[in-house]
Structure formats: structure tokens, C-alpha cells
Backbone as JSON, one array per atom type, in Angstrom:
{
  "sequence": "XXXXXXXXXXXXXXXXXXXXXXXXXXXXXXXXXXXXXXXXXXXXXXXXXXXXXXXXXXXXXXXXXXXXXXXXXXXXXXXXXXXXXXXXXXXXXXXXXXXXXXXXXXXXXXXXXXXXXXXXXXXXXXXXXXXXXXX",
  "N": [[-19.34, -27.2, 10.93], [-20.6, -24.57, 10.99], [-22.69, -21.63, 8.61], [-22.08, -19.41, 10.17], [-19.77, -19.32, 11.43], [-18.11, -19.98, 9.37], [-18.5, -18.01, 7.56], [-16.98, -16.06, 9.26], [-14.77, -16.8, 9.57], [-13.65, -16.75, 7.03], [-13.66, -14.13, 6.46], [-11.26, -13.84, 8.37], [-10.02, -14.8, 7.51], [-9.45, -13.29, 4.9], [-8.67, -10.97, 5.95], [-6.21, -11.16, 6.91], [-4.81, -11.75, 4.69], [-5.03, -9.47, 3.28], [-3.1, -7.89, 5.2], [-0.97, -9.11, 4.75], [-0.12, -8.39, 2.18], [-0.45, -5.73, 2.6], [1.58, -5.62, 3.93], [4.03, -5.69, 2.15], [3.16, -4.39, -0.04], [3.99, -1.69, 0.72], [6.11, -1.33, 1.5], [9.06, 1.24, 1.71], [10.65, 2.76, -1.23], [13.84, 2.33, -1.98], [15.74, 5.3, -2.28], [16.77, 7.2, -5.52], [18.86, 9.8, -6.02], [17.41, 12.03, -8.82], [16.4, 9.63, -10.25], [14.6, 8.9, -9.01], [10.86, 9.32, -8.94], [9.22, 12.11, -7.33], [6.01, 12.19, -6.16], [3.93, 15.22, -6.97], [1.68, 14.56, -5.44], [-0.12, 12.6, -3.69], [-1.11, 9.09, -2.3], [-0.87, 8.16, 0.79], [-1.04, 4.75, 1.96], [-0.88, 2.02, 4.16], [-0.43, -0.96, 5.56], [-2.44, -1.35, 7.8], [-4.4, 0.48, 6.89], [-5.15, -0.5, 4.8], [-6.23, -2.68, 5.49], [-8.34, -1.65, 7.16], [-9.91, -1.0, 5.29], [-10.65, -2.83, 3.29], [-12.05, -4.09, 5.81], [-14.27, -2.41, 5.75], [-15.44, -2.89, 3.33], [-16.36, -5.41, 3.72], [-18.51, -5.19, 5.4], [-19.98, -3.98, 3.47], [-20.39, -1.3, 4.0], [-20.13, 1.7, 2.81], [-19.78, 4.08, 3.04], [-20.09, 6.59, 5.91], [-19.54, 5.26, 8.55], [-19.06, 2.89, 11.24], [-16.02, 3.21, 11.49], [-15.79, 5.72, 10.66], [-17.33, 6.66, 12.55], [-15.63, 6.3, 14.97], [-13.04, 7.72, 13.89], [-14.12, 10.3, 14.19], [-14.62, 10.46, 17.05], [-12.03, 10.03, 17.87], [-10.76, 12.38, 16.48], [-12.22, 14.45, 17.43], [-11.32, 14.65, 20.07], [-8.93, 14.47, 20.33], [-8.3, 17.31, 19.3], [-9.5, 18.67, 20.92], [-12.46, 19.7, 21.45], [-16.05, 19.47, 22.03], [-17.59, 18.76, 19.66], [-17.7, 17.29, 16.49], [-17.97, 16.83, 13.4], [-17.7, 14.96, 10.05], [-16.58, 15.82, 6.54], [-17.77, 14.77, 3.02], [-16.64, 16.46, 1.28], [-14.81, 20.01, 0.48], [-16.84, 21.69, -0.69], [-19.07, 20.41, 0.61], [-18.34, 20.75, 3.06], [-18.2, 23.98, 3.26], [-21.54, 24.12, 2.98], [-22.42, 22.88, 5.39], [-21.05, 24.71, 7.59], [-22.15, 27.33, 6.94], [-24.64, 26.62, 7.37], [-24.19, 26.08, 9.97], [-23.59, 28.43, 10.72], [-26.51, 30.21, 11.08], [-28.26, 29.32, 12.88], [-30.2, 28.58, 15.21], [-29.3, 28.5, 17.95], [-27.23, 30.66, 18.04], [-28.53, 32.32, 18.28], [-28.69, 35.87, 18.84], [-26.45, 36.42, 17.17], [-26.46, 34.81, 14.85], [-26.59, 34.47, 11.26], [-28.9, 36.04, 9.44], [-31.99, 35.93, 7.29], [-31.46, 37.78, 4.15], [-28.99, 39.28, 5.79], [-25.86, 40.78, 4.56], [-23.28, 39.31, 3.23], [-20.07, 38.68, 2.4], [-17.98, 37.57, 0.21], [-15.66, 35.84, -1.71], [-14.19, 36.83, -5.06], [-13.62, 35.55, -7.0], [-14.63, 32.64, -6.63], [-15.24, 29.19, -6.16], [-18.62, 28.27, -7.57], [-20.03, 26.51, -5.37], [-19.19, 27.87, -2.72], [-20.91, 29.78, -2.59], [-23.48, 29.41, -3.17], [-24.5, 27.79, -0.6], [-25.07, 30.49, 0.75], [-26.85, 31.43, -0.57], [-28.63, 29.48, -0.59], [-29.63, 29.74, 2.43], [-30.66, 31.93, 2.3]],
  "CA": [[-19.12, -25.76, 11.03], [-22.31, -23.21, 10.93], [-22.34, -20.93, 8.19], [-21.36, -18.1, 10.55], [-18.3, -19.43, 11.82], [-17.8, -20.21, 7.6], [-18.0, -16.58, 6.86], [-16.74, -15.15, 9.83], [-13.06, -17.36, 9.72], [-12.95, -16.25, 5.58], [-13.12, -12.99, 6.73], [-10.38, -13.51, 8.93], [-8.54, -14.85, 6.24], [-9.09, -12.57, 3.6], [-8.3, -9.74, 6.27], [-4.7, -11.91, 6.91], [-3.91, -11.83, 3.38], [-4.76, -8.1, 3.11], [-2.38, -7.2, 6.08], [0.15, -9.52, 4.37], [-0.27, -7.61, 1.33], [-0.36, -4.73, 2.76], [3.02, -5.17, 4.55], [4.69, -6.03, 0.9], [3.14, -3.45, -0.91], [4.17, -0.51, 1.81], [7.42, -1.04, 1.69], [9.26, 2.37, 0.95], [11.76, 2.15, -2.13], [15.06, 3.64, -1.85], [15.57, 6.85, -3.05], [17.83, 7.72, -5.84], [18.77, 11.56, -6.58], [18.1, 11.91, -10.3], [15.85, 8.35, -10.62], [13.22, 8.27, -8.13], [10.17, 10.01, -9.21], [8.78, 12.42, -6.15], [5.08, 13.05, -7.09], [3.18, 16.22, -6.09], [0.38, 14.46, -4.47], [-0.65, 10.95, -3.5], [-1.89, 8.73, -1.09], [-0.11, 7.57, 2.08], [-1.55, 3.64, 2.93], [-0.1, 1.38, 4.58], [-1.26, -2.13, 5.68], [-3.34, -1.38, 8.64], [-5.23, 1.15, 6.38], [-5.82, -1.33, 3.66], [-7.09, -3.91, 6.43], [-9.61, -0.85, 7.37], [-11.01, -0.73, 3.66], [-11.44, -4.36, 2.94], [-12.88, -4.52, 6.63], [-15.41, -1.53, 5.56], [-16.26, -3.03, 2.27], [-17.02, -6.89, 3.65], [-19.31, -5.18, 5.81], [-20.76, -3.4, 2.86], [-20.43, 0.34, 4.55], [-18.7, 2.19, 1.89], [-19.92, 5.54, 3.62], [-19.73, 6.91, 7.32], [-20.0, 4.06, 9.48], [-18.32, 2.43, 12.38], [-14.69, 3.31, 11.39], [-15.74, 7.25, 10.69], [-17.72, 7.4, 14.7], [-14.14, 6.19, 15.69], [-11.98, 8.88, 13.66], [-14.62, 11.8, 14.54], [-14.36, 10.99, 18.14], [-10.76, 10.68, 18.34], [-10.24, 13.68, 16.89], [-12.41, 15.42, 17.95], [-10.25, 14.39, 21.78], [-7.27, 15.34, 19.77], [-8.41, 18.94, 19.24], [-10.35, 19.34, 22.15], [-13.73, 19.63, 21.12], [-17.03, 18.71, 22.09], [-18.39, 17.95, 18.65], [-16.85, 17.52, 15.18], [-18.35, 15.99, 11.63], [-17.02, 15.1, 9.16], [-18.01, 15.78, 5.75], [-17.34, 14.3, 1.77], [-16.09, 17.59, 0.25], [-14.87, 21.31, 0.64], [-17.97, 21.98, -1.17], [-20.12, 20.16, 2.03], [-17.74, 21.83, 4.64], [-19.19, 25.06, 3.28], [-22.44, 24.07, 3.42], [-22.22, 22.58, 6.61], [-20.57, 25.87, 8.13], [-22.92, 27.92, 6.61], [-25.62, 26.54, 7.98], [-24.0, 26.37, 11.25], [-24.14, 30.28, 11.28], [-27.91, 30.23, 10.53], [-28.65, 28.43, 13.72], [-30.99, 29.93, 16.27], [-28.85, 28.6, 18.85], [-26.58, 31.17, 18.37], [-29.06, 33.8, 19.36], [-28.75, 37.58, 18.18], [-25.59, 35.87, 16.49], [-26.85, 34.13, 13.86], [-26.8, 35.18, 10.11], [-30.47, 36.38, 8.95], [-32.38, 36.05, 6.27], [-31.32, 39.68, 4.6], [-27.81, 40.04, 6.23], [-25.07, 41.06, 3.95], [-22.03, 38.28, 3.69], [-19.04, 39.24, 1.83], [-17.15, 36.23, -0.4], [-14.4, 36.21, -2.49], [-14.85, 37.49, -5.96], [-13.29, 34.58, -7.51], [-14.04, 31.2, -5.85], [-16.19, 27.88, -6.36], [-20.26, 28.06, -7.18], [-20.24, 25.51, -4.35], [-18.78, 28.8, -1.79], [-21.81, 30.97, -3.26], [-24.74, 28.01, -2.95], [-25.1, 27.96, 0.82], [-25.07, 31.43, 1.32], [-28.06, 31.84, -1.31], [-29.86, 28.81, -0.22], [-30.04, 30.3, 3.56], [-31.2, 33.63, 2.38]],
  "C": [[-20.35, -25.04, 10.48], [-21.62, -22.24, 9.64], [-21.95, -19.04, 8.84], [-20.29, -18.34, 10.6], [-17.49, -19.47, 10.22], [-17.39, -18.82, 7.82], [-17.03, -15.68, 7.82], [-14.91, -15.88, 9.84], [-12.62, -17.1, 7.67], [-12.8, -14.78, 5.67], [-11.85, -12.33, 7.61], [-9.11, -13.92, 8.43], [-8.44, -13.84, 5.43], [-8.41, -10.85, 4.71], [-6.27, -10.2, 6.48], [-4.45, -11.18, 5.79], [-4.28, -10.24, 2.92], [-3.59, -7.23, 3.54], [-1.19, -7.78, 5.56], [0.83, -8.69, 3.55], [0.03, -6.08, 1.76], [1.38, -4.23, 3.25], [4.3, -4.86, 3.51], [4.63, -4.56, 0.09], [3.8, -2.09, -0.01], [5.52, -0.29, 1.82], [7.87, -0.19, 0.63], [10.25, 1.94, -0.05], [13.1, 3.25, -1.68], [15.43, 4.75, -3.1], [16.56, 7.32, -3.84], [17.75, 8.66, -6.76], [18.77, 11.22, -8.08], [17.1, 10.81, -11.08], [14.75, 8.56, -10.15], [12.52, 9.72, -8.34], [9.63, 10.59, -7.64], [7.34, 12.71, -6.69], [4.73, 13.75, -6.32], [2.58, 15.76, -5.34], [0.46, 13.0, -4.53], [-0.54, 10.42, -2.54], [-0.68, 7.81, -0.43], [-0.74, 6.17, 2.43], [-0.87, 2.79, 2.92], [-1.06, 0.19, 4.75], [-2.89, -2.25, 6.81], [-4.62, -0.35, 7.87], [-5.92, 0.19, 4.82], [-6.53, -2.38, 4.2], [-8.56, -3.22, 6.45], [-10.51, -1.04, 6.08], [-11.84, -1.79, 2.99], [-12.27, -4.74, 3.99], [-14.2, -3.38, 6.03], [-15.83, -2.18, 4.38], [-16.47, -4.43, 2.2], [-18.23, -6.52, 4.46], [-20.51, -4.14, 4.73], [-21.13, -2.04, 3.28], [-19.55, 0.82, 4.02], [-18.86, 3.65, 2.2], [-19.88, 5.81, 5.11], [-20.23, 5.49, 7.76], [-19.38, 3.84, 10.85], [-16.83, 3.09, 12.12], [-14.62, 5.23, 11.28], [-16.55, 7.55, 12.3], [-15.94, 7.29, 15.08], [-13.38, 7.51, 15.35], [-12.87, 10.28, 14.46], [-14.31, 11.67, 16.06], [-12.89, 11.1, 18.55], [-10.35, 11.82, 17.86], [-10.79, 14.97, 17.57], [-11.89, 15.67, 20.03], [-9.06, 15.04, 21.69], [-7.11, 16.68, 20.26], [-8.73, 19.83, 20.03], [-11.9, 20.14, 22.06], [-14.66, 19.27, 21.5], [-17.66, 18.29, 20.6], [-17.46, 18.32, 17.49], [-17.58, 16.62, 14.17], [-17.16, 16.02, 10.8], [-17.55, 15.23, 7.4], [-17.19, 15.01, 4.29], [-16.39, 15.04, 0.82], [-15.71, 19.12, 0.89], [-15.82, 21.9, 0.33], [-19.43, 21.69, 0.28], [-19.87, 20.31, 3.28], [-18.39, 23.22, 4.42], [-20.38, 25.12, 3.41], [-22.97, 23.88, 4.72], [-21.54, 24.14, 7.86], [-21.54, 26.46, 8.14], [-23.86, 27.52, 7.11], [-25.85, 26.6, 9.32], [-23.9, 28.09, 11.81], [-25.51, 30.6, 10.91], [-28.44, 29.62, 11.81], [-29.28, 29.25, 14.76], [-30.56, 29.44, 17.18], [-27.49, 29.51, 18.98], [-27.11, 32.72, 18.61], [-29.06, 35.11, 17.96], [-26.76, 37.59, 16.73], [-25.67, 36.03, 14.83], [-26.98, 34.92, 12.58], [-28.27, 34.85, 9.67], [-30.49, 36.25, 7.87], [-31.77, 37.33, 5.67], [-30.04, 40.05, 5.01], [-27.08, 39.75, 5.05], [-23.77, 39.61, 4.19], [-21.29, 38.16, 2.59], [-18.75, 37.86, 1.52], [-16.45, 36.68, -1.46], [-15.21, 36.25, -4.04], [-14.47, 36.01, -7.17], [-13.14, 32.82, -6.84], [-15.15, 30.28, -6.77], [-17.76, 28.13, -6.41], [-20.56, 27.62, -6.14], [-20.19, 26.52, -3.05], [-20.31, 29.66, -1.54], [-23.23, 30.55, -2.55], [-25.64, 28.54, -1.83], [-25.91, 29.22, 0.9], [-27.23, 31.96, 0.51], [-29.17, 30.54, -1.06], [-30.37, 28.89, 1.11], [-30.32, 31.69, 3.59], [-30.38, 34.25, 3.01]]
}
């Protein structure tokens, strides 16, 4: 056996025993009024999403890669879109926006150096940033 076929049949074990895992751990608990803690927030994964994570981090792509082209183009099919990003933060959606109104393909559009642009009086430095690093 070649050391590809080596690595490439431990990866198809260790992705097994993820999805096994994954099926175990996923399972919902039953719910009793009074007992069962509801929390505000927290994460939804299931097995096929824990397969995705161990497959993204045997290939050593722990940032956009193969598995984020896939989500951007399906949704952006979803939504009906020709183009969609995605970004790390609310902080790099504003930037990302913001710069998308700065764009000289939107012509007589576009926010100028110089134009006025109203923001809330109370938000995030991160809201503020853009606007002052595109003049």
C-alpha cells in the first residue's frame, strides 16, 4: 500500500468515526418543563457538519476554502443573486459595504471623497472606520 492510499483510507476512517460521533452526540434530549435548561444562544451541529470541520481541518484550510465557494454559491442561487461574499465579522460586512458604495462602477452613484454620511450616534468604532478610511 503507497503512502497515499495510507493517508487517504485514515482519512476515511477518521471521517467514519466523526459521522459516528456525530450521530451520538446530536441526538436531541427530551425535554422536561421545569428541568431542561433552554439556553439563549448556541450552536446547532449535527454530524454532517462535524464531518465538514474535521474534513476542513485534515486539509489544513481553517479559512475560506472549498466548503465556503460551495455555501457562497448556493446561496447566492438561493437568493437570487449574481454575486455574494462572505465575510468573518459584522465589523468586515461594514467594511465590505462601504467600500462597495465607493466604487466607480456605480457611476454618479458612488459616495465621494467629501460626501456627508449620516450613522447612528451610538454604535461600534468598527461602523465609523470605513466611512473615515474612504474619505
Amino acid at each position: 500500500m503507497s503512502e497515499a492510499q495510507s493517508k487517504e483510507q485514515l482519512r476515511e476512517q477518521i471521517i467514519k468515526l466523526v459521522a459516528e460521533y456525530g450521530a451520538l452526540a446530536s441526538v436531541p434530549k427530551a425535554f422536561e418543563p421545569g428541568v431542561t435548561v433552554i439556553p439563549p444562544a448556541g450552536k446547532v451541529v449535527g454530524a454532517p457538519e462535524m464531518e465538514l470541520m474535521v474534513e476542513a481541518s485534515l486539509d489544513a484550510w481553517l479559512t475560506t476554502g472549498r466548503f465556503n465557494d460551495q455555501f457562497e454559491a448556493r446561496l447566492a442561487k438561493l437568493i437570487g443573486v449574481d454575486f455574494l461574499i462572505t465575510v468573518n465579522s459584522g465589523s468586515s460586512a461594514n467594511l465590505v459595504a462601504f467600500n462597495t458604495l465607493t466604487s466607480p462602477k456605480l457611476g454618479a452613484r458612488a459616495i465621494q471623497q467629501g460626501d456627508e454620511v449620516i450613522g447612528v450616534a451610538a454604535g461600534f468604532p468598527t461602523t465609523v472606520n470605513p466611512i473615515i478610511q474612504f474619505g
